[in-house]
């Protein structure tokens, strides 16, 4: 196992609910300017080489918070791993993801905060979407808070004087499927669960109800390579008022079991399709939120000073624009965008051939790079510029982002040791400068897909028709990310250092 970090878990028990964290009905979804939200996005995680990625999540409120933590792989943002945190008031949870020598990817924590399912130190990523999951991005989504702090889930998630929660087994019992009040424990709907406690050897069922948890989450991350003596980190991108009600789901079954209240939800377009609106991704696409047309930041390729830079450009939520059953019929590899990518005759024996167009994403996104040095010089002469003849007109540096998470390498080596990079030649006769990237979605229908609004019994003959992709995507392609700098001293790795600088964006080319 790679080098780990010391957890910094903090917890305090406070009874009163602070009014400042109460949900705001019908509030406008926005990128937070105060580093707090009900959704947080970590633009990049990596387990490549000797890198580990750590995450800190803080519940800054006096309310218990139920939180979905999900890793999405870089290739196509499939759900590589997810679980729930049940955080008592003012709790902090920490963990890190790393690659093991046997090829496994593990999530590790020494924290005692309750989780569902219960994690005792380490959990290994399932092989289902392990391929391509060495890197990706992380979603942290608030699912709701108990309506009262006297409810059993809040009581049992709270840390005792011994420094551990009272009863995480009882807390986890809320997250089984098909709960029925007074009959069986588990999730009932987006606002209600049933908890099982064993009292004096006998089962006792209690009902917990939930409300919006407000913008109470603070999330930060670090990316560390101790062998190279390199570490950098930042706050996550926080979104406020993503939704104004609870989005509770079970952690037992998923959509491919036909469970529309399962662990696939909530995601970046909403909660359970049975109970909540499912078109929230268009809110994130708004150019006042995450939708962008240009990305700007510094770059450097300065071997004389041991400096390299990588850009990370992440397009969160593209999975909401995939007909997932049809897409996964291809084996989960990235198909030709906008193509017919599901054929029932190849995956369901004895069924007639059915072709389903499954991909209505923004990808591939065209990226037009324009770089400057620090003296305002650019590789492409502007209109009316004088040249020494003969001269070939400057050509724009155009590439395509094919993946949900893209690493752009400016120098001779990748700072992040990324397995897949987009190499860019600045075209500028200088070792450093800044760049603007104009981005545009592919040409064609851009649609958000939707699941049925009721759970169902899976039927192989209908598998390719479960989803419909018919909600027109509005706004612009959502993008987040940063530039990662490395200053490398080969003769003295202990002196190496790095930093992260978030991208800037505009909404006009």
Short mmCIF file of C-alpha atoms in Angstrom, two decimals:
data_model
loop_
_atom_site.label_atom_id
_atom_site.label_comp_id
_atom_site.label_asym_id
_atom_site.label_seq_id
_atom_site.Cartn_x
_atom_site.Cartn_y
_atom_site.Cartn_z
CA UNK A 1 0.00 0.00 0.00
CA UNK A 2 1.16 3.51 -0.74
CA UNK A 3 1.82 6.08 1.96
CA UNK A 4 -1.34 7.22 3.72
CA UNK A 5 -2.25 10.33 5.61
CA UNK A 6 -3.31 10.96 9.16
CA UNK A 7 -7.09 11.40 9.42
CA UNK A 8 -8.38 14.54 11.09
CA UNK A 9 -11.86 13.45 12.16
CA UNK A 10 -13.70 15.96 14.38
CA UNK A 11 -17.13 15.58 15.92
CA UNK A 12 -19.31 17.54 18.32
CA UNK A 13 -22.86 17.00 19.52
CA UNK A 14 -25.14 20.00 19.28
CA UNK A 15 -28.91 19.78 19.68
CA UNK A 16 -30.22 22.98 18.09
CA UNK A 17 -30.60 23.29 14.33
CA UNK A 18 -28.87 26.38 12.99
CA UNK A 19 -31.19 28.48 10.86
CA UNK A 20 -28.38 29.45 8.50
CA UNK A 21 -28.24 25.92 7.11
CA UNK A 22 -31.94 25.46 6.52
CA UNK A 23 -32.95 24.55 2.96
CA UNK A 24 -34.11 27.35 0.70
CA UNK A 25 -37.21 26.39 -1.27
CA UNK A 26 -36.91 26.96 -5.02
CA UNK A 27 -33.55 28.71 -4.59
CA UNK A 28 -31.45 29.32 -7.69
CA UNK A 29 -28.75 26.68 -8.26
CA UNK A 30 -25.36 28.39 -8.23
CA UNK A 31 -21.64 27.78 -7.85
CA UNK A 32 -20.82 28.62 -4.24
CA UNK A 33 -18.65 31.63 -3.55
CA UNK A 34 -18.17 30.64 0.10
CA UNK A 35 -16.88 27.07 -0.30
CA UNK A 36 -20.06 25.41 1.02
CA UNK A 37 -22.80 23.56 -0.84
CA UNK A 38 -25.13 20.58 -1.06
CA UNK A 39 -23.10 19.17 -3.97
CA UNK A 40 -19.31 19.14 -4.29
CA UNK A 41 -17.24 17.94 -7.24
CA UNK A 42 -13.60 16.89 -6.95
CA UNK A 43 -12.32 17.46 -10.51
CA UNK A 44 -9.73 14.70 -10.45
CA UNK A 45 -8.63 11.66 -8.52
CA UNK A 46 -5.75 9.43 -9.53
CA UNK A 47 -4.06 6.23 -8.42
CA UNK A 48 -1.52 6.29 -11.26
CA UNK A 49 2.08 5.45 -10.41
CA UNK A 50 2.79 6.43 -6.82
CA UNK A 51 -0.13 8.85 -6.50
CA UNK A 52 -2.87 8.65 -3.89
CA UNK A 53 -5.86 10.96 -3.68
CA UNK A 54 -7.42 12.02 -0.39
CA UNK A 55 -10.75 13.65 0.41
CA UNK A 56 -11.93 15.60 3.46
CA UNK A 57 -15.67 16.13 3.96
CA UNK A 58 -16.94 18.41 6.73
CA UNK A 59 -20.49 18.72 7.98
CA UNK A 60 -20.48 22.35 9.05
CA UNK A 61 -24.04 22.28 10.39
CA UNK A 62 -25.89 21.31 13.55
CA UNK A 63 -27.87 18.76 11.52
CA UNK A 64 -26.97 15.15 10.82
CA UNK A 65 -26.15 14.88 7.11
CA UNK A 66 -26.59 11.85 4.85
CA UNK A 67 -24.10 12.14 1.99
CA UNK A 68 -23.50 10.15 -1.20
CA UNK A 69 -19.82 9.77 -2.14
CA UNK A 70 -19.23 8.42 -5.64
CA UNK A 71 -16.14 7.82 -7.77
CA UNK A 72 -16.71 8.12 -11.52
CA UNK A 73 -14.11 6.71 -13.87
CA UNK A 74 -12.35 9.01 -16.34
CA UNK A 75 -13.27 7.21 -19.55
CA UNK A 76 -17.06 7.56 -19.42
CA UNK A 77 -17.99 8.52 -15.82
CA UNK A 78 -19.49 5.14 -15.00
CA UNK A 79 -20.10 4.64 -11.26
CA UNK A 80 -16.88 2.89 -10.21
CA UNK A 81 -17.65 2.99 -6.47
CA UNK A 82 -20.17 4.63 -4.19
CA UNK A 83 -21.30 4.52 -0.58
CA UNK A 84 -23.13 6.73 1.90
CA UNK A 85 -21.79 8.71 4.84
CA UNK A 86 -24.00 9.51 7.82
CA UNK A 87 -22.29 12.46 9.45
CA UNK A 88 -23.23 13.74 12.88
CA UNK A 89 -23.30 17.51 13.49
CA UNK A 90 -19.91 19.18 12.94
CA UNK A 91 -18.32 15.86 11.96
CA UNK A 92 -15.37 15.54 9.58
CA UNK A 93 -14.71 12.41 7.53
CA UNK A 94 -11.48 11.65 5.70
CA UNK A 95 -10.35 8.89 3.38
CA UNK A 96 -8.07 8.19 0.45
CA UNK A 97 -8.05 6.12 -2.72
CA UNK A 98 -4.99 4.20 -3.86
CA UNK A 99 -3.88 1.49 -6.24
CA UNK A 100 -2.60 -1.76 -4.78
CA UNK A 101 0.24 -3.92 -6.08
CA UNK A 102 -2.24 -6.59 -7.22
CA UNK A 103 -4.08 -4.08 -9.42
CA UNK A 104 -6.97 -3.44 -7.04
CA UNK A 105 -8.15 0.06 -6.27
CA UNK A 106 -9.10 0.58 -2.64
CA UNK A 107 -10.78 3.28 -0.59
CA UNK A 108 -9.20 3.55 2.84
CA UNK A 109 -10.17 5.35 6.01
CA UNK A 110 -9.36 5.26 9.71
CA UNK A 111 -12.43 7.38 10.40
CA UNK A 112 -15.28 6.04 12.54
CA UNK A 113 -18.13 8.03 10.95
CA UNK A 114 -21.03 5.71 10.08
CA UNK A 115 -21.22 4.52 6.48
CA UNK A 116 -23.65 2.43 4.47
CA UNK A 117 -22.51 -0.18 3.83
CA UNK A 118 -20.27 -0.33 6.89
CA UNK A 119 -16.62 0.16 5.91
CA UNK A 120 -14.10 -1.28 8.31
CA UNK A 121 -10.97 0.51 7.17
CA UNK A 122 -10.75 -0.56 3.53
CA UNK A 123 -13.16 -1.30 0.70
CA UNK A 124 -12.06 -2.65 -2.70
CA UNK A 125 -13.49 -1.31 -5.93
CA UNK A 126 -15.79 -3.78 -7.67
CA UNK A 127 -14.48 -5.17 -10.98
CA UNK A 128 -17.72 -4.09 -12.73
CA UNK A 129 -16.34 -0.67 -13.76
CA UNK A 130 -12.74 -1.13 -12.61
CA UNK A 131 -11.38 -0.86 -16.16
CA UNK A 132 -10.36 2.75 -16.77
CA UNK A 133 -11.03 3.76 -13.16
CA UNK A 134 -7.40 4.46 -12.20
CA UNK A 135 -8.43 8.08 -12.50
CA UNK A 136 -11.66 10.02 -12.64
CA UNK A 137 -13.65 12.54 -10.63
CA UNK A 138 -15.64 12.42 -7.39
CA UNK A 139 -19.22 13.44 -6.65
CA UNK A 140 -20.30 14.36 -3.12
CA UNK A 141 -24.07 14.85 -2.99
CA UNK A 142 -26.15 15.74 0.05
CA UNK A 143 -29.07 13.32 0.40
CA UNK A 144 -30.84 15.02 3.29
CA UNK A 145 -31.01 15.43 7.05
CA UNK A 146 -33.29 13.84 9.66
CA UNK A 147 -36.24 16.11 10.31
CA UNK A 148 -35.37 16.05 14.02
CA UNK A 149 -32.05 15.39 15.73
CA UNK A 150 -33.93 13.21 18.21
CA UNK A 151 -34.66 10.63 15.49
CA UNK A 152 -32.88 7.30 15.87
CA UNK A 153 -30.60 7.70 12.84
CA UNK A 154 -29.27 10.98 14.25
CA UNK A 155 -29.01 9.61 17.78
CA UNK A 156 -27.09 6.51 16.72
CA UNK A 157 -24.78 8.30 14.24
CA UNK A 158 -23.61 10.72 16.91
CA UNK A 159 -20.20 10.14 18.45
CA UNK A 160 -20.17 9.17 22.10
CA UNK A 161 -17.63 10.13 24.75
CA UNK A 162 -15.61 7.13 23.54
CA UNK A 163 -15.10 8.90 20.20
CA UNK A 164 -17.16 6.49 18.10
CA UNK A 165 -20.79 6.59 16.91
CA UNK A 166 -23.35 4.94 19.16
CA UNK A 167 -24.59 2.26 16.73
CA UNK A 168 -23.51 2.22 13.07
CA UNK A 169 -25.20 -1.16 12.47
CA UNK A 170 -28.56 0.37 13.35
CA UNK A 171 -27.78 3.42 11.21
CA UNK A 172 -26.95 1.23 8.20
CA UNK A 173 -30.27 -0.61 8.56
CA UNK A 174 -31.99 2.46 7.08
CA UNK A 175 -30.38 1.78 3.70
CA UNK A 176 -31.81 -1.61 2.76
CA UNK A 177 -34.45 -1.73 0.05
CA UNK A 178 -38.22 -1.97 0.40
CA UNK A 179 -38.67 -0.62 3.90
CA UNK A 180 -42.21 -0.61 5.28
CA UNK A 181 -43.05 1.44 8.40
CA UNK A 182 -43.75 -0.83 11.34
CA UNK A 183 -42.99 -3.96 9.29
CA UNK A 184 -39.44 -4.07 7.88
CA UNK A 185 -36.41 -1.79 7.98
CA UNK A 186 -35.05 0.01 4.93
CA UNK A 187 -35.67 2.88 2.56
CA UNK A 188 -39.34 3.73 2.03
CA UNK A 189 -39.00 6.73 -0.27
CA UNK A 190 -36.95 9.89 -0.73
CA UNK A 191 -38.17 11.31 2.58
CA UNK A 192 -38.56 8.25 4.79
CA UNK A 193 -36.63 5.24 6.10
CA UNK A 194 -37.21 2.60 8.76
CA UNK A 195 -34.45 1.76 11.26
CA UNK A 196 -33.92 -1.51 13.11
CA UNK A 197 -32.49 -1.48 16.62
CA UNK A 198 -32.03 -4.48 18.87
CA UNK A 199 -33.19 -3.52 22.37
CA UNK A 200 -32.89 -6.10 25.15
CA UNK A 201 -32.56 -8.79 22.49
CA UNK A 202 -35.74 -7.78 20.68
CA UNK A 203 -36.12 -5.93 17.34
CA UNK A 204 -37.51 -2.40 17.48
CA UNK A 205 -38.49 -0.52 14.31
CA UNK A 206 -38.60 3.27 14.16
CA UNK A 207 -39.38 5.63 11.29
CA UNK A 208 -37.02 8.45 10.31
CA UNK A 209 -38.18 11.28 8.05
CA UNK A 210 -35.88 13.64 6.15
CA UNK A 211 -35.68 17.19 4.83
CA UNK A 212 -33.22 19.15 2.75
CA UNK A 213 -29.87 19.33 4.53
CA UNK A 214 -29.01 22.79 3.20
CA UNK A 215 -25.65 23.99 1.93
CA UNK A 216 -23.67 22.51 4.81
CA UNK A 217 -20.91 20.49 3.12
CA UNK A 218 -17.29 21.57 2.77
CA UNK A 219 -15.14 19.25 0.66
CA UNK A 220 -11.42 19.46 -0.09
CA UNK A 221 -8.93 17.09 -1.66
CA UNK A 222 -5.24 16.43 -2.10
CA UNK A 223 -3.18 14.51 -4.65
CA UNK A 224 0.08 13.14 -3.24
CA UNK A 225 3.13 11.36 -4.62
CA UNK A 226 5.48 10.86 -1.69
CA UNK A 227 8.12 9.12 -3.82
CA UNK A 228 8.41 12.23 -5.99
CA UNK A 229 8.02 14.54 -3.01
CA UNK A 230 4.95 16.12 -4.54
CA UNK A 231 1.59 17.15 -3.08
CA UNK A 232 -1.07 19.61 -4.09
CA UNK A 233 -4.70 20.13 -3.21
CA UNK A 234 -7.65 22.47 -3.21
CA UNK A 235 -11.29 22.90 -2.32
CA UNK A 236 -13.76 20.97 -4.41
CA UNK A 237 -16.14 22.86 -6.68
CA UNK A 238 -19.21 23.49 -4.52
CA UNK A 239 -22.73 23.89 -5.89
CA UNK A 240 -25.44 25.43 -3.74
CA UNK A 241 -29.17 24.69 -3.82
CA UNK A 242 -28.91 21.75 -6.21
CA UNK A 243 -32.24 20.51 -4.85
CA UNK A 244 -34.52 21.70 -2.07
CA UNK A 245 -35.72 18.41 -0.57
CA UNK A 246 -34.33 15.09 0.66
CA UNK A 247 -33.09 12.49 -1.87
CA UNK A 248 -32.81 9.35 0.27
CA UNK A 249 -32.27 6.02 -1.53
CA UNK A 250 -31.28 2.46 -0.63
CA UNK A 251 -27.77 1.04 -0.89
CA UNK A 252 -28.82 -2.55 -1.63
CA UNK A 253 -29.98 -2.60 -5.27
CA UNK A 254 -29.44 -0.53 -8.40
CA UNK A 255 -31.16 0.46 -11.60
CA UNK A 256 -30.18 -2.75 -13.38
CA UNK A 257 -32.12 -4.65 -10.75
CA UNK A 258 -35.05 -2.45 -11.74
CA UNK A 259 -34.86 -0.52 -8.46
CA UNK A 260 -35.55 3.15 -9.11
CA UNK A 261 -34.88 3.98 -5.46
CA UNK A 262 -31.45 2.33 -5.46
CA UNK A 263 -27.80 3.27 -5.08
CA UNK A 264 -27.50 4.89 -8.53
CA UNK A 265 -29.37 7.87 -7.10
CA UNK A 266 -29.02 10.70 -6.35
CA UNK A 267 -26.80 11.75 -9.23
CA UNK A 268 -26.17 15.00 -11.09
CA UNK A 269 -29.64 15.12 -12.57
CA UNK A 270 -31.64 14.39 -9.41
CA UNK A 271 -32.83 11.84 -6.88
CA UNK A 272 -35.02 8.77 -7.26
CA UNK A 273 -37.07 8.92 -10.50
CA UNK A 274 -40.04 7.68 -8.47
CA UNK A 275 -40.10 10.61 -6.06
CA UNK A 276 -38.08 13.58 -7.35
CA UNK A 277 -37.55 15.68 -10.49
CA UNK A 278 -34.90 14.28 -12.84
CA UNK A 279 -33.96 17.25 -15.01
CA UNK A 280 -31.57 19.01 -12.64
CA UNK A 281 -28.56 18.54 -14.94
CA UNK A 282 -29.84 21.36 -17.15
CA UNK A 283 -29.54 23.64 -14.10
CA UNK A 284 -25.84 22.72 -13.87
CA UNK A 285 -25.43 23.41 -17.61
CA UNK A 286 -26.52 27.00 -17.12
CA UNK A 287 -23.68 29.39 -17.97
CA UNK A 288 -24.19 31.01 -14.58
CA UNK A 289 -23.39 27.64 -12.95
CA UNK A 290 -21.00 25.12 -14.62
CA UNK A 291 -21.69 25.64 -18.34
CA UNK A 292 -18.72 27.25 -20.14
CA UNK A 293 -17.51 28.16 -23.61
CA UNK A 294 -13.87 29.01 -22.83
CA UNK A 295 -11.31 27.77 -20.30
CA UNK A 296 -8.29 29.87 -19.28
CA UNK A 297 -5.17 29.23 -17.23
CA UNK A 298 -1.37 29.35 -17.09
CA UNK A 299 0.94 26.82 -18.73
CA UNK A 300 4.65 26.10 -18.49
CA UNK A 301 7.17 23.76 -20.10
CA UNK A 302 10.43 24.93 -18.63
CA UNK A 303 12.95 22.06 -18.38
CA UNK A 304 15.74 24.47 -17.46
CA UNK A 305 13.96 25.10 -14.17
CA UNK A 306 12.45 21.62 -13.83
CA UNK A 307 8.91 22.91 -14.36
CA UNK A 308 6.06 21.04 -16.05
CA UNK A 309 2.32 21.61 -16.08
CA UNK A 310 -0.75 19.50 -16.77
CA UNK A 311 -4.25 20.79 -17.22
CA UNK A 312 -7.18 18.74 -15.98
CA UNK A 313 -10.43 19.41 -17.85
CA UNK A 314 -13.39 17.46 -16.46
CA UNK A 315 -16.89 17.35 -17.94
CA UNK A 316 -19.04 16.20 -15.01
CA UNK A 317 -22.42 14.58 -15.59
CA UNK A 318 -22.03 13.35 -19.16
CA UNK A 319 -23.41 9.97 -18.05
CA UNK A 320 -26.81 11.64 -17.71
CA UNK A 321 -26.80 11.88 -21.53
CA UNK A 322 -26.27 8.14 -22.13
CA UNK A 323 -28.94 5.49 -22.59
CA UNK A 324 -27.12 3.30 -20.10
CA UNK A 325 -28.63 -0.15 -20.89
CA UNK A 326 -27.88 0.33 -24.58
CA UNK A 327 -24.45 1.82 -23.90
CA UNK A 328 -23.41 -0.98 -21.57
CA UNK A 329 -24.54 -3.52 -24.15
CA UNK A 330 -21.37 -2.53 -25.99
CA UNK A 331 -19.28 -3.71 -23.04
CA UNK A 332 -18.93 -0.29 -21.46
CA UNK A 333 -16.29 0.95 -23.86
CA UNK A 334 -16.68 4.41 -25.32
CA UNK A 335 -18.67 4.03 -28.56
CA UNK A 336 -18.56 6.29 -31.55
CA UNK A 337 -20.36 9.37 -30.32
CA UNK A 338 -23.90 9.78 -31.60
CA UNK A 339 -23.85 6.33 -33.18
CA UNK A 340 -26.08 3.31 -32.84
CA UNK A 341 -24.30 1.52 -30.01
CA UNK A 342 -26.68 -1.14 -28.80
CA UNK A 343 -27.76 -4.24 -30.72
CA UNK A 344 -29.98 -6.70 -28.90
CA UNK A 345 -29.09 -9.61 -31.18
CA UNK A 346 -25.50 -9.53 -29.93
CA UNK A 347 -26.27 -9.48 -26.22
CA UNK A 348 -29.66 -11.13 -25.70
CA UNK A 349 -29.88 -14.60 -27.16
CA UNK A 350 -33.03 -15.36 -29.10
CA UNK A 351 -34.24 -11.76 -29.23
CA UNK A 352 -34.72 -9.86 -32.49
CA UNK A 353 -32.14 -7.24 -33.41
CA UNK A 354 -33.00 -3.83 -32.01
CA UNK A 355 -30.74 -0.86 -32.71
CA UNK A 356 -30.81 1.94 -30.14
CA UNK A 357 -28.96 5.25 -30.48
CA UNK A 358 -27.55 5.52 -26.98
CA UNK A 359 -25.18 8.48 -26.98
CA UNK A 360 -26.45 12.07 -26.91
CA UNK A 361 -23.55 13.55 -24.94
CA UNK A 362 -21.57 16.72 -25.59
CA UNK A 363 -18.58 14.48 -26.31
CA UNK A 364 -16.40 14.65 -28.25
CA UNK A 365 -15.91 18.30 -27.39
CA UNK A 366 -13.87 20.36 -29.84
CA UNK A 367 -11.14 22.32 -28.06
CA UNK A 368 -9.44 25.19 -29.87
CA UNK A 369 -6.26 26.14 -27.99
CA UNK A 370 -4.75 29.59 -28.29
CA UNK A 371 -1.59 30.18 -26.27
CA UNK A 372 0.27 33.35 -25.33
CA UNK A 373 3.63 33.89 -23.71
CA UNK A 374 3.96 36.35 -20.84
CA UNK A 375 4.70 39.19 -23.26
CA UNK A 376 1.33 39.00 -25.02
CA UNK A 377 2.75 37.10 -27.99
CA UNK A 378 0.70 34.31 -29.54
CA UNK A 379 1.49 31.59 -32.03
CA UNK A 380 -1.20 32.75 -34.46
CA UNK A 381 -0.87 36.23 -35.90
CA UNK A 382 -3.96 38.36 -35.54
CA UNK A 383 -5.76 40.14 -38.36
CA UNK A 384 -3.65 42.83 -40.01
CA UNK A 385 -0.34 41.58 -38.60
CA UNK A 386 2.83 42.18 -40.64
CA UNK A 387 4.98 39.15 -41.45
CA UNK A 388 8.33 38.45 -43.08
CA UNK A 389 7.46 36.75 -46.38
CA UNK A 390 7.14 34.04 -47.47
CA UNK A 391 4.98 32.98 -44.52
CA UNK A 392 2.45 30.19 -43.93
CA UNK A 393 -0.69 31.43 -42.16
CA UNK A 394 -0.82 30.33 -38.53
CA UNK A 395 -3.03 27.33 -37.91
CA UNK A 396 -5.25 26.99 -34.85
CA UNK A 397 -4.30 24.25 -32.39
CA UNK A 398 -7.46 22.14 -32.35
CA UNK A 399 -7.99 18.86 -30.55
CA UNK A 400 -10.96 16.92 -29.21
CA UNK A 401 -11.74 15.90 -25.67
CA UNK A 402 -13.05 12.34 -25.97
CA UNK A 403 -13.30 11.55 -22.26
CA UNK A 404 -15.15 12.88 -19.25
CA UNK A 405 -11.80 13.57 -17.57
CA UNK A 406 -9.01 14.87 -19.79
CA UNK A 407 -5.38 15.55 -18.89
CA UNK A 408 -3.63 18.08 -21.14
CA UNK A 409 0.16 17.78 -21.08
CA UNK A 410 2.06 20.97 -21.86
CA UNK A 411 5.57 19.85 -20.98
CA UNK A 412 7.84 16.94 -21.84
CA UNK A 413 6.40 14.77 -19.05
CA UNK A 414 3.01 14.42 -17.43
CA UNK A 415 2.94 15.90 -13.94
CA UNK A 416 0.13 13.52 -12.98
CA UNK A 417 1.61 10.38 -14.60
CA UNK A 418 -1.67 10.09 -16.50
CA UNK A 419 -2.14 6.98 -18.63
CA UNK A 420 -3.96 8.95 -21.33
CA UNK A 421 -2.97 12.54 -22.11
CA UNK A 422 -3.72 15.15 -24.72
CA UNK A 423 -0.38 16.69 -25.69
CA UNK A 424 -0.47 20.34 -26.74
CA UNK A 425 2.22 22.33 -28.50
CA UNK A 426 1.77 25.94 -27.46
CA UNK A 427 3.40 27.12 -30.68
CA UNK A 428 4.92 29.96 -28.68
CA UNK A 429 8.68 30.42 -28.54
CA UNK A 430 8.67 30.71 -24.77
CA UNK A 431 8.79 28.31 -21.79
CA UNK A 432 5.65 29.66 -20.14
CA UNK A 433 2.55 31.74 -20.65
CA UNK A 434 -1.20 31.39 -20.57
CA UNK A 435 -3.82 29.86 -22.82
CA UNK A 436 -7.46 30.15 -23.73
CA UNK A 437 -9.39 27.10 -24.92
CA UNK A 438 -12.64 27.63 -26.78
CA UNK A 439 -14.86 24.56 -26.45
CA UNK A 440 -17.92 23.42 -28.36
CA UNK A 441 -20.12 20.34 -28.10
CA UNK A 442 -20.38 17.87 -30.95
CA UNK A 443 -22.89 18.64 -33.69
CA UNK A 444 -26.16 16.73 -33.28
CA UNK A 445 -28.90 16.09 -30.77
CA UNK A 446 -27.80 16.80 -27.21
CA UNK A 447 -30.30 15.19 -24.86
CA UNK A 448 -30.59 14.18 -21.22
CA UNK A 449 -31.83 10.64 -20.65
CA UNK A 450 -34.45 9.49 -18.15
CA UNK A 451 -35.29 6.30 -16.33
CA UNK A 452 -38.86 5.05 -15.75
CA UNK A 453 -40.62 6.78 -12.86
CA UNK A 454 -41.42 3.48 -11.16
CA UNK A 455 -39.40 0.40 -10.21
CA UNK A 456 -39.80 -2.56 -12.52
CA UNK A 457 -39.02 -6.25 -12.93
CA UNK A 458 -36.07 -6.48 -15.35
CA UNK A 459 -36.96 -8.10 -18.67
CA UNK A 460 -34.08 -8.87 -21.06
CA UNK A 461 -36.35 -8.42 -24.05
CA UNK A 462 -36.96 -4.81 -23.02
CA UNK A 463 -33.51 -3.97 -21.66
CA UNK A 464 -32.58 -1.61 -24.48
CA UNK A 465 -35.77 0.42 -24.16
CA UNK A 466 -35.78 1.15 -20.42
CA UNK A 467 -34.39 4.66 -20.88
CA UNK A 468 -35.49 7.51 -23.11
CA UNK A 469 -33.14 10.31 -24.20
CA UNK A 470 -35.57 13.07 -25.09
CA UNK A 471 -34.96 16.00 -22.72
CA UNK A 472 -33.18 18.68 -24.74
CA UNK A 473 -29.92 19.74 -23.11
CA UNK A 474 -29.76 23.50 -22.66
CA UNK A 475 -26.98 25.91 -21.71
CA UNK A 476 -23.39 24.85 -22.38
CA UNK A 477 -21.14 21.91 -21.60
CA UNK A 478 -20.23 21.85 -17.86
CA UNK A 479 -16.48 21.97 -17.19
CA UNK A 480 -14.31 22.10 -14.08
CA UNK A 481 -10.60 21.59 -13.49
CA UNK A 482 -7.21 23.10 -12.77
CA UNK A 483 -3.59 23.38 -13.81
CA UNK A 484 -1.15 21.24 -11.81
CA UNK A 485 2.38 22.65 -11.51
CA UNK A 486 5.47 20.64 -10.61
CA UNK A 487 8.90 22.02 -9.76
CA UNK A 488 11.30 19.09 -9.89
CA UNK A 489 14.81 18.89 -8.42
CA UNK A 490 16.17 15.47 -9.54
CA UNK A 491 19.18 15.65 -7.23
CA UNK A 492 17.05 16.53 -4.21
CA UNK A 493 13.49 15.13 -4.41
CA UNK A 494 12.77 16.41 -0.91
CA UNK A 495 12.84 19.93 -2.36
CA UNK A 496 10.21 19.19 -5.03
CA UNK A 497 6.93 21.02 -4.77
CA UNK A 498 3.69 21.51 -6.64
CA UNK A 499 0.53 23.57 -6.66
CA UNK A 500 -2.94 23.60 -8.17
CA UNK A 501 -4.62 26.65 -9.68
CA UNK A 502 -8.28 26.43 -10.66
CA UNK A 503 -9.29 27.30 -14.20
CA UNK A 504 -11.07 30.51 -15.06
CA UNK A 505 -13.98 30.45 -17.48
CA UNK A 506 -16.00 32.66 -19.76
CA UNK A 507 -19.37 32.08 -21.35
CA UNK A 508 -18.56 33.67 -24.71
CA UNK A 509 -15.85 32.80 -27.22
#
